[in-house]
């Protein structure tokens, strides 16, 4: 127990020292002119003085000095945001500042149209044996690959709210029939969606989707008021395909980079129930028939 406490103290001290060194490095790269201050008297050190940063951030000079010295003080998220503005930190530096202080990084919700970048589309297309798609901030299906079409159907035939993962799970009878363990999967999906949607409380697009699902699904209507939330997790999903029969997949999601709330969802076929061979057969049959297009996005 004593060793654990000592290790924790050492780690905390190291983080405080790193935090202070980072503040000092950002302060020293600025000039008074760059932040709208007069140059004043001749300076012995590069960059701004500590009292100038404290003034810009609205904190005491002594307290700011303690921060740079790596003392055991805990700035609030509001103070961290003020320091980030005073030091003119870019988004990556701002995130680094919050992480060093063990504070959650306040990320503003993304707005405007969502577009999947070409590198993600190329990666989707390269996953020839794994159904995969990209979900947007509202869980709209933004892009998908050949294998996803073979397993779940062509998302391109769906429009608006119909091409939304929650709508597919709760209000699309064909999709619901694919999910062997529908009740368990639907409940878990709703908990993860609820957690993701917290940042968008009051958003009219989210509100419209929820209202539509409340009308379309008795299960959604009963479960949504419970306010249950879940973290994203990896799990198994059993699919009963009308042509391929029972198949078993391991599914997981990966956050997309670039300051968006997009996520990549990948289904890896498992050996059970001959899933790999069944998926291959579906892909071959579809390619020989209508021909499945390469990885597609909702925008193109």
CSV table of C-alpha atoms in Angstrom, one decimal:
chain,number,residue,atom,x,y,z
A,1,UNK,CA,0.0,0.0,0.0
A,2,UNK,CA,2.8,2.4,0.9
A,3,UNK,CA,4.6,1.7,-2.4
A,4,UNK,CA,1.3,2.4,-4.3
A,5,UNK,CA,0.9,5.7,-2.5
A,6,UNK,CA,4.5,6.7,-3.3
A,7,UNK,CA,4.1,5.8,-6.9
A,8,UNK,CA,0.9,7.8,-7.2
A,9,UNK,CA,2.6,10.8,-5.6
A,10,UNK,CA,5.6,10.5,-8.0
A,11,UNK,CA,3.3,10.3,-11.0
A,12,UNK,CA,1.3,13.3,-9.8
A,13,UNK,CA,4.4,15.4,-9.3
A,14,UNK,CA,5.7,14.5,-12.7
A,15,UNK,CA,2.4,15.6,-14.3
A,16,UNK,CA,2.6,18.9,-12.4
A,17,UNK,CA,6.1,19.5,-13.5
A,18,UNK,CA,5.2,18.7,-17.1
A,19,UNK,CA,2.2,21.0,-16.9
A,20,UNK,CA,4.4,23.8,-15.6
A,21,UNK,CA,7.0,23.3,-18.3
A,22,UNK,CA,4.4,23.3,-21.0
A,23,UNK,CA,3.0,26.6,-19.7
A,24,UNK,CA,6.4,28.2,-19.6
A,25,UNK,CA,7.3,27.0,-23.2
A,26,UNK,CA,4.1,28.5,-24.6
A,27,UNK,CA,4.6,31.8,-22.6
A,28,UNK,CA,8.2,32.2,-23.9
A,29,UNK,CA,7.2,32.0,-27.6
A,30,UNK,CA,4.8,35.0,-27.4
A,31,UNK,CA,5.7,38.6,-27.6
A,32,UNK,CA,3.9,41.6,-26.0
A,33,UNK,CA,2.9,42.8,-29.5
A,34,UNK,CA,1.4,39.5,-30.4
A,35,UNK,CA,-1.1,39.8,-27.5
A,36,UNK,CA,-1.7,43.5,-27.7
A,37,UNK,CA,0.6,44.6,-24.9
A,38,UNK,CA,3.2,47.4,-25.0
A,39,UNK,CA,6.8,46.3,-25.1
A,40,UNK,CA,7.7,48.3,-22.0
A,41,UNK,CA,11.2,48.1,-20.6
A,42,UNK,CA,14.0,45.9,-22.0
A,43,UNK,CA,13.4,42.2,-21.2
A,44,UNK,CA,16.0,39.9,-19.8
A,45,UNK,CA,14.1,36.7,-20.9
A,46,UNK,CA,12.3,35.8,-24.1
A,47,UNK,CA,8.5,36.0,-24.4
A,48,UNK,CA,5.9,37.3,-22.0
A,49,UNK,CA,6.5,37.7,-18.3
A,50,UNK,CA,4.5,35.7,-15.8
A,51,UNK,CA,2.6,38.7,-14.6
A,52,UNK,CA,1.5,39.5,-18.2
A,53,UNK,CA,0.1,36.0,-18.7
A,54,UNK,CA,-1.7,36.2,-15.4
A,55,UNK,CA,-3.2,39.6,-16.4
A,56,UNK,CA,-4.4,38.2,-19.7
A,57,UNK,CA,-5.9,35.1,-18.1
A,58,UNK,CA,-7.4,37.0,-15.1
A,59,UNK,CA,-5.6,35.1,-12.4
A,60,UNK,CA,-3.1,36.1,-9.7
A,61,UNK,CA,0.6,36.4,-10.6
A,62,UNK,CA,1.6,34.3,-7.5
A,63,UNK,CA,-0.9,31.6,-8.3
A,64,UNK,CA,0.2,31.5,-12.0
A,65,UNK,CA,3.8,31.2,-10.8
A,66,UNK,CA,2.9,28.2,-8.7
A,67,UNK,CA,1.5,26.6,-11.8
A,68,UNK,CA,4.7,27.0,-13.7
A,69,UNK,CA,6.7,25.8,-10.8
A,70,UNK,CA,4.7,22.5,-10.8
A,71,UNK,CA,3.1,23.0,-7.4
A,72,UNK,CA,0.1,20.9,-6.4
A,73,UNK,CA,-2.6,23.3,-7.4
A,74,UNK,CA,-5.7,22.3,-9.4
A,75,UNK,CA,-6.9,24.9,-11.9
A,76,UNK,CA,-10.6,24.8,-12.8
A,77,UNK,CA,-11.7,24.1,-16.4
A,78,UNK,CA,-12.7,27.8,-16.7
A,79,UNK,CA,-9.1,28.9,-15.6
A,80,UNK,CA,-7.6,26.4,-18.1
A,81,UNK,CA,-9.7,27.8,-20.9
A,82,UNK,CA,-8.6,31.3,-19.9
A,83,UNK,CA,-5.0,30.2,-19.9
A,84,UNK,CA,-5.4,28.6,-23.3
A,85,UNK,CA,-6.8,31.9,-24.7
A,86,UNK,CA,-4.1,34.0,-23.1
A,87,UNK,CA,-1.3,31.8,-24.5
A,88,UNK,CA,-3.0,31.6,-27.9
A,89,UNK,CA,-3.0,27.7,-27.9
A,90,UNK,CA,-4.2,25.9,-31.0
A,91,UNK,CA,-6.7,23.0,-30.6
A,92,UNK,CA,-4.0,20.3,-30.1
A,93,UNK,CA,-2.2,22.4,-27.5
A,94,UNK,CA,-5.4,23.3,-25.7
A,95,UNK,CA,-6.3,19.6,-25.5
A,96,UNK,CA,-2.7,18.8,-24.2
A,97,UNK,CA,-3.2,21.5,-21.5
A,98,UNK,CA,-6.4,19.9,-20.2
A,99,UNK,CA,-5.0,16.4,-20.3
A,100,UNK,CA,-1.9,17.4,-18.3
A,101,UNK,CA,-4.2,18.8,-15.6
A,102,UNK,CA,-6.4,15.7,-15.5
A,103,UNK,CA,-9.4,17.7,-16.6
A,104,UNK,CA,-11.9,16.5,-19.3
A,105,UNK,CA,-11.3,18.3,-22.6
A,106,UNK,CA,-14.4,20.5,-23.4
A,107,UNK,CA,-15.0,19.8,-27.1
A,108,UNK,CA,-17.6,22.0,-28.8
A,109,UNK,CA,-20.2,19.9,-30.7
A,110,UNK,CA,-19.6,19.7,-34.4
A,111,UNK,CA,-22.0,21.5,-36.7
A,112,UNK,CA,-22.8,21.7,-40.4
A,113,UNK,CA,-22.8,19.1,-43.1
A,114,UNK,CA,-20.7,15.9,-42.5
A,115,UNK,CA,-18.4,14.7,-45.2
A,116,UNK,CA,-16.3,11.5,-45.1
A,117,UNK,CA,-12.8,12.2,-46.3
A,118,UNK,CA,-11.3,10.2,-49.2
A,119,UNK,CA,-8.7,8.3,-47.0
A,120,UNK,CA,-11.6,6.9,-44.9
A,121,UNK,CA,-13.5,5.9,-48.1
A,122,UNK,CA,-10.3,4.1,-49.4
A,123,UNK,CA,-9.9,2.3,-46.1
A,124,UNK,CA,-13.5,1.2,-46.3
A,125,UNK,CA,-13.0,-0.2,-49.7
A,126,UNK,CA,-9.9,-2.1,-48.6
A,127,UNK,CA,-11.9,-4.0,-46.0
A,128,UNK,CA,-13.1,-6.5,-48.6
A,129,UNK,CA,-14.0,-9.2,-46.0
A,130,UNK,CA,-15.3,-7.0,-43.2
A,131,UNK,CA,-18.6,-5.2,-43.4
A,132,UNK,CA,-18.0,-1.6,-42.3
A,133,UNK,CA,-19.6,1.8,-42.3
A,134,UNK,CA,-19.1,5.3,-40.9
A,135,UNK,CA,-21.6,6.8,-38.5
A,136,UNK,CA,-22.0,10.6,-38.1
A,137,UNK,CA,-22.7,12.5,-34.9
A,138,UNK,CA,-26.4,11.6,-35.0
A,139,UNK,CA,-25.6,8.0,-36.0
A,140,UNK,CA,-26.5,8.6,-39.6
A,141,UNK,CA,-24.8,6.1,-42.0
A,142,UNK,CA,-22.5,8.4,-44.0
A,143,UNK,CA,-20.4,5.8,-45.9
A,144,UNK,CA,-20.3,2.0,-46.3
A,145,UNK,CA,-18.4,-0.7,-48.2
A,146,UNK,CA,-19.3,-3.6,-50.4
A,147,UNK,CA,-19.4,-6.1,-47.6
A,148,UNK,CA,-21.8,-4.0,-45.6
A,149,UNK,CA,-24.2,-3.9,-48.6
A,150,UNK,CA,-24.0,-7.6,-49.0
A,151,UNK,CA,-24.8,-8.2,-45.3
A,152,UNK,CA,-27.2,-5.4,-44.4
A,153,UNK,CA,-28.6,-4.2,-47.8
A,154,UNK,CA,-27.9,-1.1,-49.8
A,155,UNK,CA,-27.9,2.0,-47.7
A,156,UNK,CA,-28.1,4.1,-50.8
A,157,UNK,CA,-31.8,3.1,-51.2
A,158,UNK,CA,-32.6,4.9,-47.9
A,159,UNK,CA,-33.2,8.6,-47.5
A,160,UNK,CA,-33.1,11.0,-44.6
A,161,UNK,CA,-33.9,9.5,-41.1
A,162,UNK,CA,-34.2,6.1,-42.7
A,163,UNK,CA,-30.4,6.0,-43.1
A,164,UNK,CA,-29.9,6.3,-39.4
A,165,UNK,CA,-28.6,3.4,-37.3
A,166,UNK,CA,-31.2,4.0,-34.6
A,167,UNK,CA,-34.0,4.1,-37.1
A,168,UNK,CA,-32.7,0.9,-38.7
A,169,UNK,CA,-32.6,-0.9,-35.4
A,170,UNK,CA,-36.0,0.3,-34.0
A,171,UNK,CA,-38.1,1.2,-37.0
A,172,UNK,CA,-36.9,-0.9,-40.0
A,173,UNK,CA,-38.6,-4.3,-40.0
A,174,UNK,CA,-36.2,-5.8,-42.5
A,175,UNK,CA,-33.1,-4.7,-40.5
A,176,UNK,CA,-34.7,-5.9,-37.3
A,177,UNK,CA,-35.2,-9.4,-38.7
A,178,UNK,CA,-31.5,-9.7,-39.3
A,179,UNK,CA,-30.6,-9.2,-35.6
A,180,UNK,CA,-31.0,-12.5,-33.8
A,181,UNK,CA,-30.5,-11.0,-30.4
A,182,UNK,CA,-32.5,-7.8,-31.2
A,183,UNK,CA,-33.7,-6.9,-27.7
A,184,UNK,CA,-30.2,-7.1,-26.2
A,185,UNK,CA,-28.6,-5.2,-29.1
A,186,UNK,CA,-31.2,-2.6,-29.3
A,187,UNK,CA,-31.1,-1.8,-25.6
A,188,UNK,CA,-27.3,-1.5,-25.7
A,189,UNK,CA,-27.3,0.6,-28.8
A,190,UNK,CA,-29.8,2.9,-27.3
A,191,UNK,CA,-27.6,3.4,-24.2
A,192,UNK,CA,-24.6,4.2,-26.4
A,193,UNK,CA,-26.7,6.6,-28.5
A,194,UNK,CA,-28.0,8.3,-25.4
A,195,UNK,CA,-24.4,8.9,-24.2
A,196,UNK,CA,-23.3,10.2,-27.6
A,197,UNK,CA,-26.3,12.5,-27.9
A,198,UNK,CA,-25.7,14.3,-24.6
A,199,UNK,CA,-23.5,16.9,-26.3
A,200,UNK,CA,-26.3,17.7,-28.7
A,201,UNK,CA,-29.2,18.1,-26.2
A,202,UNK,CA,-31.7,20.5,-27.8
A,203,UNK,CA,-30.4,20.0,-31.3
A,204,UNK,CA,-33.5,20.0,-33.6
A,205,UNK,CA,-32.2,17.2,-35.8
A,206,UNK,CA,-31.8,14.9,-32.8
A,207,UNK,CA,-35.1,16.0,-31.4
A,208,UNK,CA,-36.9,15.2,-34.7
A,209,UNK,CA,-35.3,11.7,-34.9
A,210,UNK,CA,-36.2,10.9,-31.2
A,211,UNK,CA,-39.8,12.1,-31.8
A,212,UNK,CA,-40.1,9.9,-34.9
A,213,UNK,CA,-38.8,6.9,-33.1
A,214,UNK,CA,-41.1,7.5,-30.1
A,215,UNK,CA,-44.0,7.1,-32.6
A,216,UNK,CA,-42.6,4.3,-34.6
A,217,UNK,CA,-41.3,1.9,-31.9
A,218,UNK,CA,-43.0,0.9,-28.6
A,219,UNK,CA,-39.7,-0.4,-27.3
A,220,UNK,CA,-38.0,2.9,-28.0
A,221,UNK,CA,-41.0,4.7,-26.4
A,222,UNK,CA,-40.6,2.6,-23.3
A,223,UNK,CA,-36.8,2.6,-23.0
A,224,UNK,CA,-35.9,6.2,-23.9
A,225,UNK,CA,-37.3,7.8,-20.7
A,226,UNK,CA,-35.1,5.6,-18.6
A,227,UNK,CA,-32.0,7.7,-19.5
A,228,UNK,CA,-29.7,4.7,-19.4
A,229,UNK,CA,-26.2,5.3,-20.9
A,230,UNK,CA,-23.4,2.9,-21.9
A,231,UNK,CA,-19.9,3.4,-23.1
A,232,UNK,CA,-18.9,2.0,-26.5
A,233,UNK,CA,-17.7,-1.6,-26.4
A,234,UNK,CA,-16.7,-4.5,-28.5
A,235,UNK,CA,-19.1,-7.4,-28.8
A,236,UNK,CA,-20.6,-10.2,-30.9
A,237,UNK,CA,-23.6,-9.8,-33.2
A,238,UNK,CA,-25.5,-12.7,-34.6
A,239,UNK,CA,-27.0,-12.1,-38.0
A,240,UNK,CA,-29.6,-14.3,-39.7
A,241,UNK,CA,-29.4,-13.4,-43.3
A,242,UNK,CA,-32.3,-14.4,-45.6
A,243,UNK,CA,-29.8,-16.0,-48.1
A,244,UNK,CA,-26.7,-16.7,-46.0
A,245,UNK,CA,-28.3,-18.0,-42.9
A,246,UNK,CA,-26.9,-17.6,-39.4
A,247,UNK,CA,-23.6,-15.7,-39.2
A,248,UNK,CA,-21.5,-14.5,-36.3
A,249,UNK,CA,-19.5,-11.2,-36.2
A,250,UNK,CA,-17.3,-9.4,-33.8
A,251,UNK,CA,-18.1,-5.7,-34.0
A,252,UNK,CA,-16.2,-2.6,-32.7
A,253,UNK,CA,-16.1,1.1,-33.4
A,254,UNK,CA,-13.2,3.5,-33.8
A,255,UNK,CA,-13.4,7.3,-33.4
A,256,UNK,CA,-12.5,9.1,-36.6
A,257,UNK,CA,-9.9,11.8,-36.3
A,258,UNK,CA,-10.2,15.4,-37.4
A,259,UNK,CA,-12.4,17.0,-34.7
A,260,UNK,CA,-15.6,15.2,-35.7
A,261,UNK,CA,-17.9,12.9,-33.9
A,262,UNK,CA,-17.8,10.3,-36.7
A,263,UNK,CA,-17.0,6.7,-35.9
A,264,UNK,CA,-16.0,3.7,-38.0
A,265,UNK,CA,-17.9,0.5,-37.2
A,266,UNK,CA,-16.3,-2.7,-38.4
A,267,UNK,CA,-17.8,-6.3,-38.4
A,268,UNK,CA,-15.2,-9.0,-38.4
A,269,UNK,CA,-16.6,-12.5,-39.4
A,270,UNK,CA,-15.8,-15.2,-36.9
A,271,UNK,CA,-15.2,-18.9,-37.6
A,272,UNK,CA,-18.4,-20.0,-35.9
A,273,UNK,CA,-21.3,-21.0,-38.2
A,274,UNK,CA,-19.0,-20.9,-41.3
A,275,UNK,CA,-19.4,-17.1,-41.3
A,276,UNK,CA,-16.4,-16.3,-43.4
A,277,UNK,CA,-17.4,-18.7,-46.2
A,278,UNK,CA,-21.0,-17.5,-46.1
A,279,UNK,CA,-20.0,-13.8,-46.3
A,280,UNK,CA,-17.7,-14.7,-49.3
A,281,UNK,CA,-20.6,-16.4,-51.0
A,282,UNK,CA,-22.8,-13.4,-50.5
A,283,UNK,CA,-20.2,-11.1,-51.9
A,284,UNK,CA,-19.6,-13.3,-54.9
A,285,UNK,CA,-23.3,-13.6,-55.6
A,286,UNK,CA,-23.9,-9.9,-55.3
A,287,UNK,CA,-20.9,-9.1,-57.6
A,288,UNK,CA,-22.1,-11.6,-60.2
A,289,UNK,CA,-25.6,-10.2,-60.1
A,290,UNK,CA,-26.2,-6.5,-59.8
A,291,UNK,CA,-22.6,-5.6,-59.0
A,292,UNK,CA,-21.9,-3.9,-55.7
A,293,UNK,CA,-20.3,-0.5,-56.0
A,294,UNK,CA,-17.0,0.4,-54.2
A,295,UNK,CA,-17.1,2.1,-50.9
A,296,UNK,CA,-19.8,4.7,-51.0
A,297,UNK,CA,-20.8,7.8,-49.1
A,298,UNK,CA,-24.2,9.3,-48.6
A,299,UNK,CA,-22.9,12.4,-50.4
A,300,UNK,CA,-21.8,10.7,-53.6
